[in-house]
PDB file of N, CA and C in Angstrom:
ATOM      1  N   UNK A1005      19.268 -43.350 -15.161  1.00 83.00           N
ATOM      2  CA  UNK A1005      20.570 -43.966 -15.001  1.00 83.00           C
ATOM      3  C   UNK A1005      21.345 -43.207 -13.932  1.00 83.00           C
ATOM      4  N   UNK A1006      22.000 -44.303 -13.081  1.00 89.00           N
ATOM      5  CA  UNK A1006      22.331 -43.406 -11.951  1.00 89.00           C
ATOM      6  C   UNK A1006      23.403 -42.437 -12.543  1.00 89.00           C
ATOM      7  N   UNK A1007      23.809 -41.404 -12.037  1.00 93.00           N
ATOM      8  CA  UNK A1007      25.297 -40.560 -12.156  1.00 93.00           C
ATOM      9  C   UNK A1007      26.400 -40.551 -10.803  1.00 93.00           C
ATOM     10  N   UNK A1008      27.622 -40.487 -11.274  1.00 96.00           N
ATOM     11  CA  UNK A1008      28.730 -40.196 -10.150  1.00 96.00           C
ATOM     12  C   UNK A1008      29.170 -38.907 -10.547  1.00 96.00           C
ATOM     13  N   UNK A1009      29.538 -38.055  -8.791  1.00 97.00           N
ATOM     14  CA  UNK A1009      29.931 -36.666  -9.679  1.00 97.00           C
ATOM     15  C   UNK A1009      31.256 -36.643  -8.347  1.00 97.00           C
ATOM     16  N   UNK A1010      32.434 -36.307  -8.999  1.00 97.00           N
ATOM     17  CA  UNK A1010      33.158 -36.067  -8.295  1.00 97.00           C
ATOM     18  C   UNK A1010      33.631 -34.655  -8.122  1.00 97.00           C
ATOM     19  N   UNK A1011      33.596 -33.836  -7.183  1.00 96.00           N
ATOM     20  CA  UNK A1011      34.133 -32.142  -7.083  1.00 96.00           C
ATOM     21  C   UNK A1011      35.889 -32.327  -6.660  1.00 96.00           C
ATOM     22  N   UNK A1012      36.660 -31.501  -6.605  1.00 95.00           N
ATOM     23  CA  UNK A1012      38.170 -31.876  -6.275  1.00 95.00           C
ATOM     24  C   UNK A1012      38.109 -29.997  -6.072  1.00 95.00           C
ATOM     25  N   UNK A1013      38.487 -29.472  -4.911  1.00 95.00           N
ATOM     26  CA  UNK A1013      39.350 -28.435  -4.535  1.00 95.00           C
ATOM     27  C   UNK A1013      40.038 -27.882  -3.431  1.00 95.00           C
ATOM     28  N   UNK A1014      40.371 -27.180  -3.350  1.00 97.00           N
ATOM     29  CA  UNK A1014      41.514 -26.924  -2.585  1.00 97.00           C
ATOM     30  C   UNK A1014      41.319 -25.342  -1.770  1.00 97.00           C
ATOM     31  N   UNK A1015      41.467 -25.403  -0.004  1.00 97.00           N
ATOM     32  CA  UNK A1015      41.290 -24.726   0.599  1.00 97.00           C
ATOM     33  C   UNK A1015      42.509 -23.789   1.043  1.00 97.00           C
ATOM     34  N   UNK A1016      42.306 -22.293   0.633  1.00 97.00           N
ATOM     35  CA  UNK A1016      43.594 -21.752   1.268  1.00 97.00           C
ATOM     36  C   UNK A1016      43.793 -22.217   2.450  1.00 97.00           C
ATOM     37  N   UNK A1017      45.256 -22.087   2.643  1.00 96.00           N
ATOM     38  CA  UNK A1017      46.141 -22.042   3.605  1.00 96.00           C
ATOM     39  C   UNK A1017      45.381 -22.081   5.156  1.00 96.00           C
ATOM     40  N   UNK A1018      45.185 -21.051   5.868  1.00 97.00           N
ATOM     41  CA  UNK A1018      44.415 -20.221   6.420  1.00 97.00           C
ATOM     42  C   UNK A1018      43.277 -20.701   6.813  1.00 97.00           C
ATOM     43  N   UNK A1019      42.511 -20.910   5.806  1.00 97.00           N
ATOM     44  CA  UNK A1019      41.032 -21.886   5.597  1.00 97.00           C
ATOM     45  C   UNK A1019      40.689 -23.369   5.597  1.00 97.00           C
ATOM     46  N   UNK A1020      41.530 -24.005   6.155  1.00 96.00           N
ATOM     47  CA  UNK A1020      41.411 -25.131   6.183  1.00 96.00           C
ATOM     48  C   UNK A1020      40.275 -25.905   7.351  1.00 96.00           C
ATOM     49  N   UNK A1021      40.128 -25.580   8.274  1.00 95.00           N
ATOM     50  CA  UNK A1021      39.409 -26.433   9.245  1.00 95.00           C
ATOM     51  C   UNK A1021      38.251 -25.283   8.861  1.00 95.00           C
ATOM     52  N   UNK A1022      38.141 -24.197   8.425  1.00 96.00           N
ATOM     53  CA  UNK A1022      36.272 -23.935   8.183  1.00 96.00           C
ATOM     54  C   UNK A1022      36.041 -24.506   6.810  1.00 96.00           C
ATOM     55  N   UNK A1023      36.755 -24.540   5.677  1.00 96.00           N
ATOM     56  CA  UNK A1023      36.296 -25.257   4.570  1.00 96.00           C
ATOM     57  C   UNK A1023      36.178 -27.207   4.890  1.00 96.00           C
ATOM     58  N   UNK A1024      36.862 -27.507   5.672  1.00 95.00           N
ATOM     59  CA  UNK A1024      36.710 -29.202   6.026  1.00 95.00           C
ATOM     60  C   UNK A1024      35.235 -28.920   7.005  1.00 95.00           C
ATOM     61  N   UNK A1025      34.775 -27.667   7.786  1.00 96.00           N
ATOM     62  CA  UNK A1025      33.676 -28.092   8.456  1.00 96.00           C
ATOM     63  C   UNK A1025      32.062 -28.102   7.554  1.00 96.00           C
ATOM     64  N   UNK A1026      32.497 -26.970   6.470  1.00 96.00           N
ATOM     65  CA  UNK A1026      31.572 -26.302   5.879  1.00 96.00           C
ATOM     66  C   UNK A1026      31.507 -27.600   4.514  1.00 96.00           C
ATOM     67  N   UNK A1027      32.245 -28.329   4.259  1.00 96.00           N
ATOM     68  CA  UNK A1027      32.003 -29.068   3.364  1.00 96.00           C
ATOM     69  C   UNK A1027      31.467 -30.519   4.189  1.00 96.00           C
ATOM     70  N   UNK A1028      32.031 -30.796   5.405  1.00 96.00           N
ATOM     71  CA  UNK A1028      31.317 -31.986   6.180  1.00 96.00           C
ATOM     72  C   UNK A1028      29.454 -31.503   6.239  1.00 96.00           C
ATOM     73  N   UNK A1029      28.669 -30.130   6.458  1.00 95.00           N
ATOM     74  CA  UNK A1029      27.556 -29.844   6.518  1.00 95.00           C
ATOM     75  C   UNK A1029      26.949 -30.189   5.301  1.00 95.00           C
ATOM     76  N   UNK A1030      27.593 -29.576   3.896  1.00 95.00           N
ATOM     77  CA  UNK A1030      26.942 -29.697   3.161  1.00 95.00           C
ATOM     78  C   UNK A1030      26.933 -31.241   2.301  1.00 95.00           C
ATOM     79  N   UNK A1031      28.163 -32.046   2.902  1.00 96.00           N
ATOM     80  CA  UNK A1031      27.738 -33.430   2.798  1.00 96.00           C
ATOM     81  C   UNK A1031      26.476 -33.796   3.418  1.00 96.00           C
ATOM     82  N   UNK A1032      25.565 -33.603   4.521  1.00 96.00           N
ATOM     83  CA  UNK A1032      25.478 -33.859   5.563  1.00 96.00           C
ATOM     84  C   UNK A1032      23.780 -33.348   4.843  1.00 96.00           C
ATOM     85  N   UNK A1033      23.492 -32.223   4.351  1.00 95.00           N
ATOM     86  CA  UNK A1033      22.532 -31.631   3.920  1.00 95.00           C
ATOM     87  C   UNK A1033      22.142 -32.375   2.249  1.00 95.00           C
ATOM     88  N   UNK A1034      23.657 -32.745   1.885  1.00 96.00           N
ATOM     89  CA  UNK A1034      23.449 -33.304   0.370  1.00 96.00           C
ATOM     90  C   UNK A1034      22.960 -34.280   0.527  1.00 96.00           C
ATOM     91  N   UNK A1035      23.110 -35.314   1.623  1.00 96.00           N
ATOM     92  CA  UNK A1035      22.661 -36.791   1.430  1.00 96.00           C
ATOM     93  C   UNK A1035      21.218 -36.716   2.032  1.00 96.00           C
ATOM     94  N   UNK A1036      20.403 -35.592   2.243  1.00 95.00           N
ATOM     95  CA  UNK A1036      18.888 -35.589   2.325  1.00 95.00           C
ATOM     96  C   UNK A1036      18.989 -34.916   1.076  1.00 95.00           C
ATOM     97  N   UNK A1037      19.229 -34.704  -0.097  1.00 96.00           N
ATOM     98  CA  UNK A1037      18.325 -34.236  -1.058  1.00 96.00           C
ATOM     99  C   UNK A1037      18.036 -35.338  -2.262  1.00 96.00           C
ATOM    100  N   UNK A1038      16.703 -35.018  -2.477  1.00 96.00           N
ATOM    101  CA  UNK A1038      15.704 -35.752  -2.931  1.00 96.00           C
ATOM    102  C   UNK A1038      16.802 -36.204  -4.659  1.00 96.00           C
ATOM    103  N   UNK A1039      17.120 -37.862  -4.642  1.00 97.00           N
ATOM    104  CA  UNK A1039      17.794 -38.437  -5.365  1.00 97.00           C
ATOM    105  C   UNK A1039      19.154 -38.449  -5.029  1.00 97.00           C
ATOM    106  N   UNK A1040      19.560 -37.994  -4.234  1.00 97.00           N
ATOM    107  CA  UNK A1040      20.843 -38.620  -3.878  1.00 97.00           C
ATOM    108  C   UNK A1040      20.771 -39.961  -3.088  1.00 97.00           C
ATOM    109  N   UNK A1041      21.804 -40.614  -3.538  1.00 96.00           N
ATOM    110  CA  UNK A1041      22.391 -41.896  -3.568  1.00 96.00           C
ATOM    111  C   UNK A1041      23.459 -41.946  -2.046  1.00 96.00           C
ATOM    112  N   UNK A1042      24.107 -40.967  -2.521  1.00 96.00           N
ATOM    113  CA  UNK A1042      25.632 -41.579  -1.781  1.00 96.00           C
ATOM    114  C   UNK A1042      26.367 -39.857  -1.982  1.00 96.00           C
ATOM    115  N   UNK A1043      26.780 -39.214  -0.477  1.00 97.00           N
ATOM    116  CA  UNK A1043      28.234 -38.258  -0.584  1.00 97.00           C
ATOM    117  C   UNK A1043      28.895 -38.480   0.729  1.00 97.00           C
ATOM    118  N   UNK A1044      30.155 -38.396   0.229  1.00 97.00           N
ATOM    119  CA  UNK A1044      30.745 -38.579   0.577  1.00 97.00           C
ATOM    120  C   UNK A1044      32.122 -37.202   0.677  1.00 97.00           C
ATOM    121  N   UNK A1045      33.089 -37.019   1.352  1.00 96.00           N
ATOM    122  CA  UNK A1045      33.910 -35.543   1.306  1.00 96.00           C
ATOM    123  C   UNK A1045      35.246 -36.585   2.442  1.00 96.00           C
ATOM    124  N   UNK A1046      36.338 -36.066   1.316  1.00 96.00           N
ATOM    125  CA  UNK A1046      37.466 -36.817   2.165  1.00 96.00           C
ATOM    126  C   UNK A1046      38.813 -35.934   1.880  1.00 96.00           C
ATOM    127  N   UNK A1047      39.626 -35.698   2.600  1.00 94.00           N
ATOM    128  CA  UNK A1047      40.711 -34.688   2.896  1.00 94.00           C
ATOM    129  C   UNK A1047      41.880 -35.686   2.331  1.00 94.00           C
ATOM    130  N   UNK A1048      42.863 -35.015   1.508  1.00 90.00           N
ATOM    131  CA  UNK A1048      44.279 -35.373   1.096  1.00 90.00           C
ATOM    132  C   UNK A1048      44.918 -36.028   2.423  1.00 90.00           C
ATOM    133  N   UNK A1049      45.374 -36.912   2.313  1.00 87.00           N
ATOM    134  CA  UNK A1049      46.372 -37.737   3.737  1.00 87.00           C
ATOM    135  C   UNK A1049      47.660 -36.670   3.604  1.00 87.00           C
ATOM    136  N   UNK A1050      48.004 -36.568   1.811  1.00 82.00           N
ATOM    137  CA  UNK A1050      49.456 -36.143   2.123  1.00 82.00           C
ATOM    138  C   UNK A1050      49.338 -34.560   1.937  1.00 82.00           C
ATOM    139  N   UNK A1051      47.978 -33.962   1.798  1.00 82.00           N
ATOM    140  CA  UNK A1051      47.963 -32.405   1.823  1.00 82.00           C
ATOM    141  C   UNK A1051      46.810 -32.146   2.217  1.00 82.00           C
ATOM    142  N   UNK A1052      46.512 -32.109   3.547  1.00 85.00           N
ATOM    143  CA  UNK A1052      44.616 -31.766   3.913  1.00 85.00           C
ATOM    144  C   UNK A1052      43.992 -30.547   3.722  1.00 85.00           C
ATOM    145  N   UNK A1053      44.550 -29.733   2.677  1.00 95.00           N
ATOM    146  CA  UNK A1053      43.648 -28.681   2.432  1.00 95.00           C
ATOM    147  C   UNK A1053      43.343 -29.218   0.919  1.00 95.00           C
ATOM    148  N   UNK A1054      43.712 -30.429   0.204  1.00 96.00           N
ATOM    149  CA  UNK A1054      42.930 -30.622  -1.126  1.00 96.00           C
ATOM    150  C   UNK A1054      41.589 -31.551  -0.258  1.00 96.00           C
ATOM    151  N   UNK A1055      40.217 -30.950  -1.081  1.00 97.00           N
ATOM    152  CA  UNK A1055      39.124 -31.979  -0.005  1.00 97.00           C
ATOM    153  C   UNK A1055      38.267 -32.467  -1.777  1.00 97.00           C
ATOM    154  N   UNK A1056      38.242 -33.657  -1.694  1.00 96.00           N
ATOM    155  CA  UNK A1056      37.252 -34.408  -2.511  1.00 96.00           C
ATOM    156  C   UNK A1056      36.019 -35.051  -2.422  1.00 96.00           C
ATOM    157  N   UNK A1057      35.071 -34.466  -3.009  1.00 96.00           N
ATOM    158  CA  UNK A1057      33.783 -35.358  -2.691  1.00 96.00           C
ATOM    159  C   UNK A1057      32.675 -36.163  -3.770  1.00 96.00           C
ATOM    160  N   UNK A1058      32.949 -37.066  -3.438  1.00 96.00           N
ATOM    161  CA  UNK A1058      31.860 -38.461  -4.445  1.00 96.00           C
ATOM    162  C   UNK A1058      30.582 -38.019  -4.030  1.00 96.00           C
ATOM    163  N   UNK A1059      29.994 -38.261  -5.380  1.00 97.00           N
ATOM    164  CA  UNK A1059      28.614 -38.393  -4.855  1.00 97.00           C
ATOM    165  C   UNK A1059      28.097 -39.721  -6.171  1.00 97.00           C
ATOM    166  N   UNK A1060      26.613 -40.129  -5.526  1.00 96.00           N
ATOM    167  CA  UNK A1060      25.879 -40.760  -6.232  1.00 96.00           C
ATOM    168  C   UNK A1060      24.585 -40.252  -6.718  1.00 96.00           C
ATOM    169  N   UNK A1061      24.097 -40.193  -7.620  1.00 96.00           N
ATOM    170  CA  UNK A1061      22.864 -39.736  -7.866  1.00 96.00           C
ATOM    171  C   UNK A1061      21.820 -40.698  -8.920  1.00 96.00           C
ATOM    172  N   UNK A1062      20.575 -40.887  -8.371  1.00 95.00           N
ATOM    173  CA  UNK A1062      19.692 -41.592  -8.961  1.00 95.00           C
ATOM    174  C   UNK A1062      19.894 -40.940 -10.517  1.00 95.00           C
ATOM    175  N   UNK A1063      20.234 -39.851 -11.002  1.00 94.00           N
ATOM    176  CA  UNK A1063      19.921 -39.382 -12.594  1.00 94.00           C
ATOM    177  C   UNK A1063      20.567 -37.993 -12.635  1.00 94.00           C
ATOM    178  N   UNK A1064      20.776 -37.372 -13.897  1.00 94.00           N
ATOM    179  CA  UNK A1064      21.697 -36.415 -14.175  1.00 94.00           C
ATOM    180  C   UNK A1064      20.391 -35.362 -13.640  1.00 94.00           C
ATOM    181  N   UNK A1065      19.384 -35.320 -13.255  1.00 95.00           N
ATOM    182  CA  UNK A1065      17.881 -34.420 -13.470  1.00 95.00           C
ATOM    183  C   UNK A1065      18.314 -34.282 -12.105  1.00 95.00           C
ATOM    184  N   UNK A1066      18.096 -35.429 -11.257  1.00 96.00           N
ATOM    185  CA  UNK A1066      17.907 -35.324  -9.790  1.00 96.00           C
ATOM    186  C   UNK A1066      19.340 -34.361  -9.294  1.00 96.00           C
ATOM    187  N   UNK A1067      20.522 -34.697  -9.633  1.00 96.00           N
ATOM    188  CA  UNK A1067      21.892 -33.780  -9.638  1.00 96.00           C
ATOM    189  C   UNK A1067      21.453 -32.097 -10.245  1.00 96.00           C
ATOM    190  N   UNK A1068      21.209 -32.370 -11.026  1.00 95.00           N
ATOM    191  CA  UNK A1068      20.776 -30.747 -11.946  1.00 95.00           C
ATOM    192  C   UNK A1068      20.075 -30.174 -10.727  1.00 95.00           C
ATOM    193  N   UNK A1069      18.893 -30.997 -10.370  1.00 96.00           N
ATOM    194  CA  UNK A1069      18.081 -30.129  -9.644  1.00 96.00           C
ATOM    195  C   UNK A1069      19.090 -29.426  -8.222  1.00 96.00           C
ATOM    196  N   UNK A1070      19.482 -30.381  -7.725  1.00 95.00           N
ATOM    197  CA  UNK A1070      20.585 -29.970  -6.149  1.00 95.00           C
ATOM    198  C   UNK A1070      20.939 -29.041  -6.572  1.00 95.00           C
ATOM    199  N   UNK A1071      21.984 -29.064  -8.082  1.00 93.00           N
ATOM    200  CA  UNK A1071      22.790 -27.932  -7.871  1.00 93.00           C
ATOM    201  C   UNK A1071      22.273 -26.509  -8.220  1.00 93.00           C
ATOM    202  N   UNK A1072      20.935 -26.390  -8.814  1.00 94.00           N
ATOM    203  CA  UNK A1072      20.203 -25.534  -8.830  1.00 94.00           C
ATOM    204  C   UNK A1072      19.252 -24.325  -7.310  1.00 94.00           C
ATOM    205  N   UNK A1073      19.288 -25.327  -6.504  1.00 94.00           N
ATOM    206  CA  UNK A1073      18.642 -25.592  -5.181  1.00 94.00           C
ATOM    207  C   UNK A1073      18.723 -24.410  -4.613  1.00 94.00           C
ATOM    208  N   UNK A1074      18.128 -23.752  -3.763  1.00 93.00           N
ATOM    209  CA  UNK A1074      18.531 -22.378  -2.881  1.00 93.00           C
ATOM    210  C   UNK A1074      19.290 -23.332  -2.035  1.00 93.00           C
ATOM    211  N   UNK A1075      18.839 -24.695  -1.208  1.00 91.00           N
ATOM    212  CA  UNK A1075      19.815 -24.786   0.004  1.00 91.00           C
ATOM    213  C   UNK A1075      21.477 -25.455  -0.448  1.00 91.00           C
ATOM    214  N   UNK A1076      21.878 -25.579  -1.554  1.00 92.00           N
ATOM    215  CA  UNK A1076      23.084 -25.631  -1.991  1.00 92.00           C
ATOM    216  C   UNK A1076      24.037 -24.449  -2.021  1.00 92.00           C
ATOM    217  N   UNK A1077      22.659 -23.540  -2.657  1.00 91.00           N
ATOM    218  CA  UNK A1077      23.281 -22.129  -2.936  1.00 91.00           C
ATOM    219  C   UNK A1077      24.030 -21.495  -1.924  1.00 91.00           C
ATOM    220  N   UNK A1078      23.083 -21.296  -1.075  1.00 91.00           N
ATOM    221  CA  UNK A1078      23.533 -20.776   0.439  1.00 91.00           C
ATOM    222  C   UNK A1078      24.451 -21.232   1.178  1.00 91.00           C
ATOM    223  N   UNK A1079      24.088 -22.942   1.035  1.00 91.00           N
ATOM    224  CA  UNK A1079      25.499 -23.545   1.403  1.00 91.00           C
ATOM    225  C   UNK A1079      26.899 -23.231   1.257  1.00 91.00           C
ATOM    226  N   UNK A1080      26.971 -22.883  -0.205  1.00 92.00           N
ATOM    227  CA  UNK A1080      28.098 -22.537  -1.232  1.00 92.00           C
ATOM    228  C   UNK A1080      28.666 -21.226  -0.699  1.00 92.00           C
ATOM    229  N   UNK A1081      27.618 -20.508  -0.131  1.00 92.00           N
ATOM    230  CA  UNK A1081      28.187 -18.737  -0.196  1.00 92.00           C
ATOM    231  C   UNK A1081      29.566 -18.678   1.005  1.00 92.00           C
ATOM    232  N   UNK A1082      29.148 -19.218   1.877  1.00 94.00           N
ATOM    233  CA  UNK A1082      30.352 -19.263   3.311  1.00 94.00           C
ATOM    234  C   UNK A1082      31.440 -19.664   3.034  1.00 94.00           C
ATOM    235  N   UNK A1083      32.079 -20.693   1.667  1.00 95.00           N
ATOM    236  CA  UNK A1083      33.225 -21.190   1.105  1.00 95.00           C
ATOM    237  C   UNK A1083      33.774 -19.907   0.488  1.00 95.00           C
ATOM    238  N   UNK A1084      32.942 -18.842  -0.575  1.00 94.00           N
ATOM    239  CA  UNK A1084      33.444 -17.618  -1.292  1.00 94.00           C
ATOM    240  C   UNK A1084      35.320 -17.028  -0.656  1.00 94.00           C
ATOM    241  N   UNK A1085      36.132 -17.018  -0.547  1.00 95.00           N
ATOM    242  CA  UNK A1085      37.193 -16.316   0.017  1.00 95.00           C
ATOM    243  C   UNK A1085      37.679 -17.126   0.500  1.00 95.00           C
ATOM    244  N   UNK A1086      37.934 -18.137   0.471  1.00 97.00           N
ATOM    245  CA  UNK A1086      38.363 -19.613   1.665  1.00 97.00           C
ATOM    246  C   UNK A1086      38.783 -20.859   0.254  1.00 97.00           C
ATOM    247  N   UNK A1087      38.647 -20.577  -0.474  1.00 96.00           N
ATOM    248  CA  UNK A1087      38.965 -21.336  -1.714  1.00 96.00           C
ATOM    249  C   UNK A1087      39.995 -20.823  -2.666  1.00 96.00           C
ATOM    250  N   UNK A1088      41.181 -21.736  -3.204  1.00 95.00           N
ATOM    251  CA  UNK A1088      41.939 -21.404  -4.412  1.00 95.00           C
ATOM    252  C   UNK A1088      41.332 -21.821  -5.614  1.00 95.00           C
ATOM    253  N   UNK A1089      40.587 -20.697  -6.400  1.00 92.00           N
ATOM    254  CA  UNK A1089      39.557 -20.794  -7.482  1.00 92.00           C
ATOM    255  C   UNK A1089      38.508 -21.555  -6.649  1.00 92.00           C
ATOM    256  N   UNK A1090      38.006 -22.431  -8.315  1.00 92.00           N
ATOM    257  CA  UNK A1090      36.724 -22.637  -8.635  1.00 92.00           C
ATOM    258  C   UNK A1090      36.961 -23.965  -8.207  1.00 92.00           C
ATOM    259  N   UNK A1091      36.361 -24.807  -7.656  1.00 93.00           N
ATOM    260  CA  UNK A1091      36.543 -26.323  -7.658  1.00 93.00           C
ATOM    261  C   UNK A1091      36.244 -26.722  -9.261  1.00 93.00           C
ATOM    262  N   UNK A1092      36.515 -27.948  -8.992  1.00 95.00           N
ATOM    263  CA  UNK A1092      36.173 -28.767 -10.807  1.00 95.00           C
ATOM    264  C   UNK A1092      35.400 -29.998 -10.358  1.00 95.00           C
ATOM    265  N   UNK A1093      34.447 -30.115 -11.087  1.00 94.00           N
ATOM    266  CA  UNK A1093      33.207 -30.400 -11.142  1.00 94.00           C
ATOM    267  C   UNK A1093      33.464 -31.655 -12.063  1.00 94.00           C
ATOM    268  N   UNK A1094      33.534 -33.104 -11.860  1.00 95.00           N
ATOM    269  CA  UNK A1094      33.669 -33.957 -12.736  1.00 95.00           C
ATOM    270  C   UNK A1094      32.198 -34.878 -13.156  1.00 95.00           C
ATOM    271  N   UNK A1095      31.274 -34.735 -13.598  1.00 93.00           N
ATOM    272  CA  UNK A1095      30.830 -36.149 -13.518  1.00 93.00           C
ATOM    273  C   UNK A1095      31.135 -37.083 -14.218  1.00 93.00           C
ATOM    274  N   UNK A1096      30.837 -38.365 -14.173  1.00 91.00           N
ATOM    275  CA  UNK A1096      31.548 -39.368 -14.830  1.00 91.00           C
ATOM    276  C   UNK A1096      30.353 -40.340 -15.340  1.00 91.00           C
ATOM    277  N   UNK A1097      30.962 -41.298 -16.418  1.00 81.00           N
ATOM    278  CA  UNK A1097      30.114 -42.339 -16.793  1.00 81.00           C
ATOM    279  C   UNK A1097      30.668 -43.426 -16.529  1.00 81.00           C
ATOM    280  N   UNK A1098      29.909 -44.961 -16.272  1.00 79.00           N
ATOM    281  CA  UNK A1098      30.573 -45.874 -15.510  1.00 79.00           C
ATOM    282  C   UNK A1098      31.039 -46.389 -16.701  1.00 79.00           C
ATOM    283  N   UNK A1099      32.320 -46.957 -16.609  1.00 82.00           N
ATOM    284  CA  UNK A1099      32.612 -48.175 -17.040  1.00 82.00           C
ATOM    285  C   UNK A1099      32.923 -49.591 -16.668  1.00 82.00           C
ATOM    286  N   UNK A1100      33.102 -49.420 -15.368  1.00 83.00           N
ATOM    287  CA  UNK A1100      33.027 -50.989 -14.690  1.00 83.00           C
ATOM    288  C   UNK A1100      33.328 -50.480 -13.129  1.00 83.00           C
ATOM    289  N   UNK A1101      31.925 -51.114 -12.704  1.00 76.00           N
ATOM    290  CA  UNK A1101      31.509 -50.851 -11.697  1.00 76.00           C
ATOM    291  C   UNK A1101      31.094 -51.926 -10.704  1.00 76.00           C
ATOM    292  N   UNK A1102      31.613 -52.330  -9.612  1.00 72.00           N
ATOM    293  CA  UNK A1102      30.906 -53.497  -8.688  1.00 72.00           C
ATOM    294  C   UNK A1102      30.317 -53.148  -7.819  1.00 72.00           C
ATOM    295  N   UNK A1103      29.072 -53.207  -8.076  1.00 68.00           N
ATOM    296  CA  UNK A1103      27.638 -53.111  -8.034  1.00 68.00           C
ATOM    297  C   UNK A1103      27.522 -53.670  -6.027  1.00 68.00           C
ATOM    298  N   UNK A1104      26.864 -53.130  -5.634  1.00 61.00           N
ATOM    299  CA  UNK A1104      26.344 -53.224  -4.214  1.00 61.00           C
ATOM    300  C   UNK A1104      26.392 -55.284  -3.809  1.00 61.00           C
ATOM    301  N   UNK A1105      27.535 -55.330  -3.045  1.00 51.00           N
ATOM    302  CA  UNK A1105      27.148 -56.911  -2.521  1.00 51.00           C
ATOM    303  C   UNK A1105      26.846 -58.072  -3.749  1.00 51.00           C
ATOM    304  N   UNK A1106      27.214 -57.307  -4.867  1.00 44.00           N
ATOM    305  CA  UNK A1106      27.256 -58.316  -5.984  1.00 44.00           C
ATOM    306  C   UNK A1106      28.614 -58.974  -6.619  1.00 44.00           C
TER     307      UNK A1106
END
């Protein structure tokens, strides 16, 4: 069953155009890993250091595995000091959903 996972956080001050570049890569690296669907990473209009990113995933296994991944990991390390906290990690279950061109 597919999964949606939404992340939501927020880049210091300071850090804003390397956390918007470093999260455009690892969009960029996420949508080649094996079961992803769909990511996506989009910046606040009315505050561009909050950055949000959708994703789609064929199954909660295929997600588990990414975020397990060395090339996530590594990805992740260059954000360390450039972030207010921890992002939050949502996934979700559908409840009404319109389905691709249907």
């Amino acid at each position: 069953m597919p999964i949606h996972v939404i992340t939501l956080a927020e880049a210091l001050p300071q850090h804003v155009d390397a956390v918007r570049s470093q999260l455009a890569e690892m969009a960029n690296m996420t949508r080649m890993a094996e079961g992803c669907v769909r990511c996506d990473v989009y910046a606040a209009s009315g505050g561009p250091r909050y950055f949000n990113t959708i994703e789609v995933w064929v199954s909660a296994e295929a997600h588990a595995a990414w975020i397990q991944s060395a090339p996530l990991l590594k990805s992740i390390a260059p954000l360390f000091g450039k972030m207010k906290g921890l992002p939050e990690v949502r996934v979700l279950d559908v409840i009404n959903e319109l389905a691709d061109g249907t």
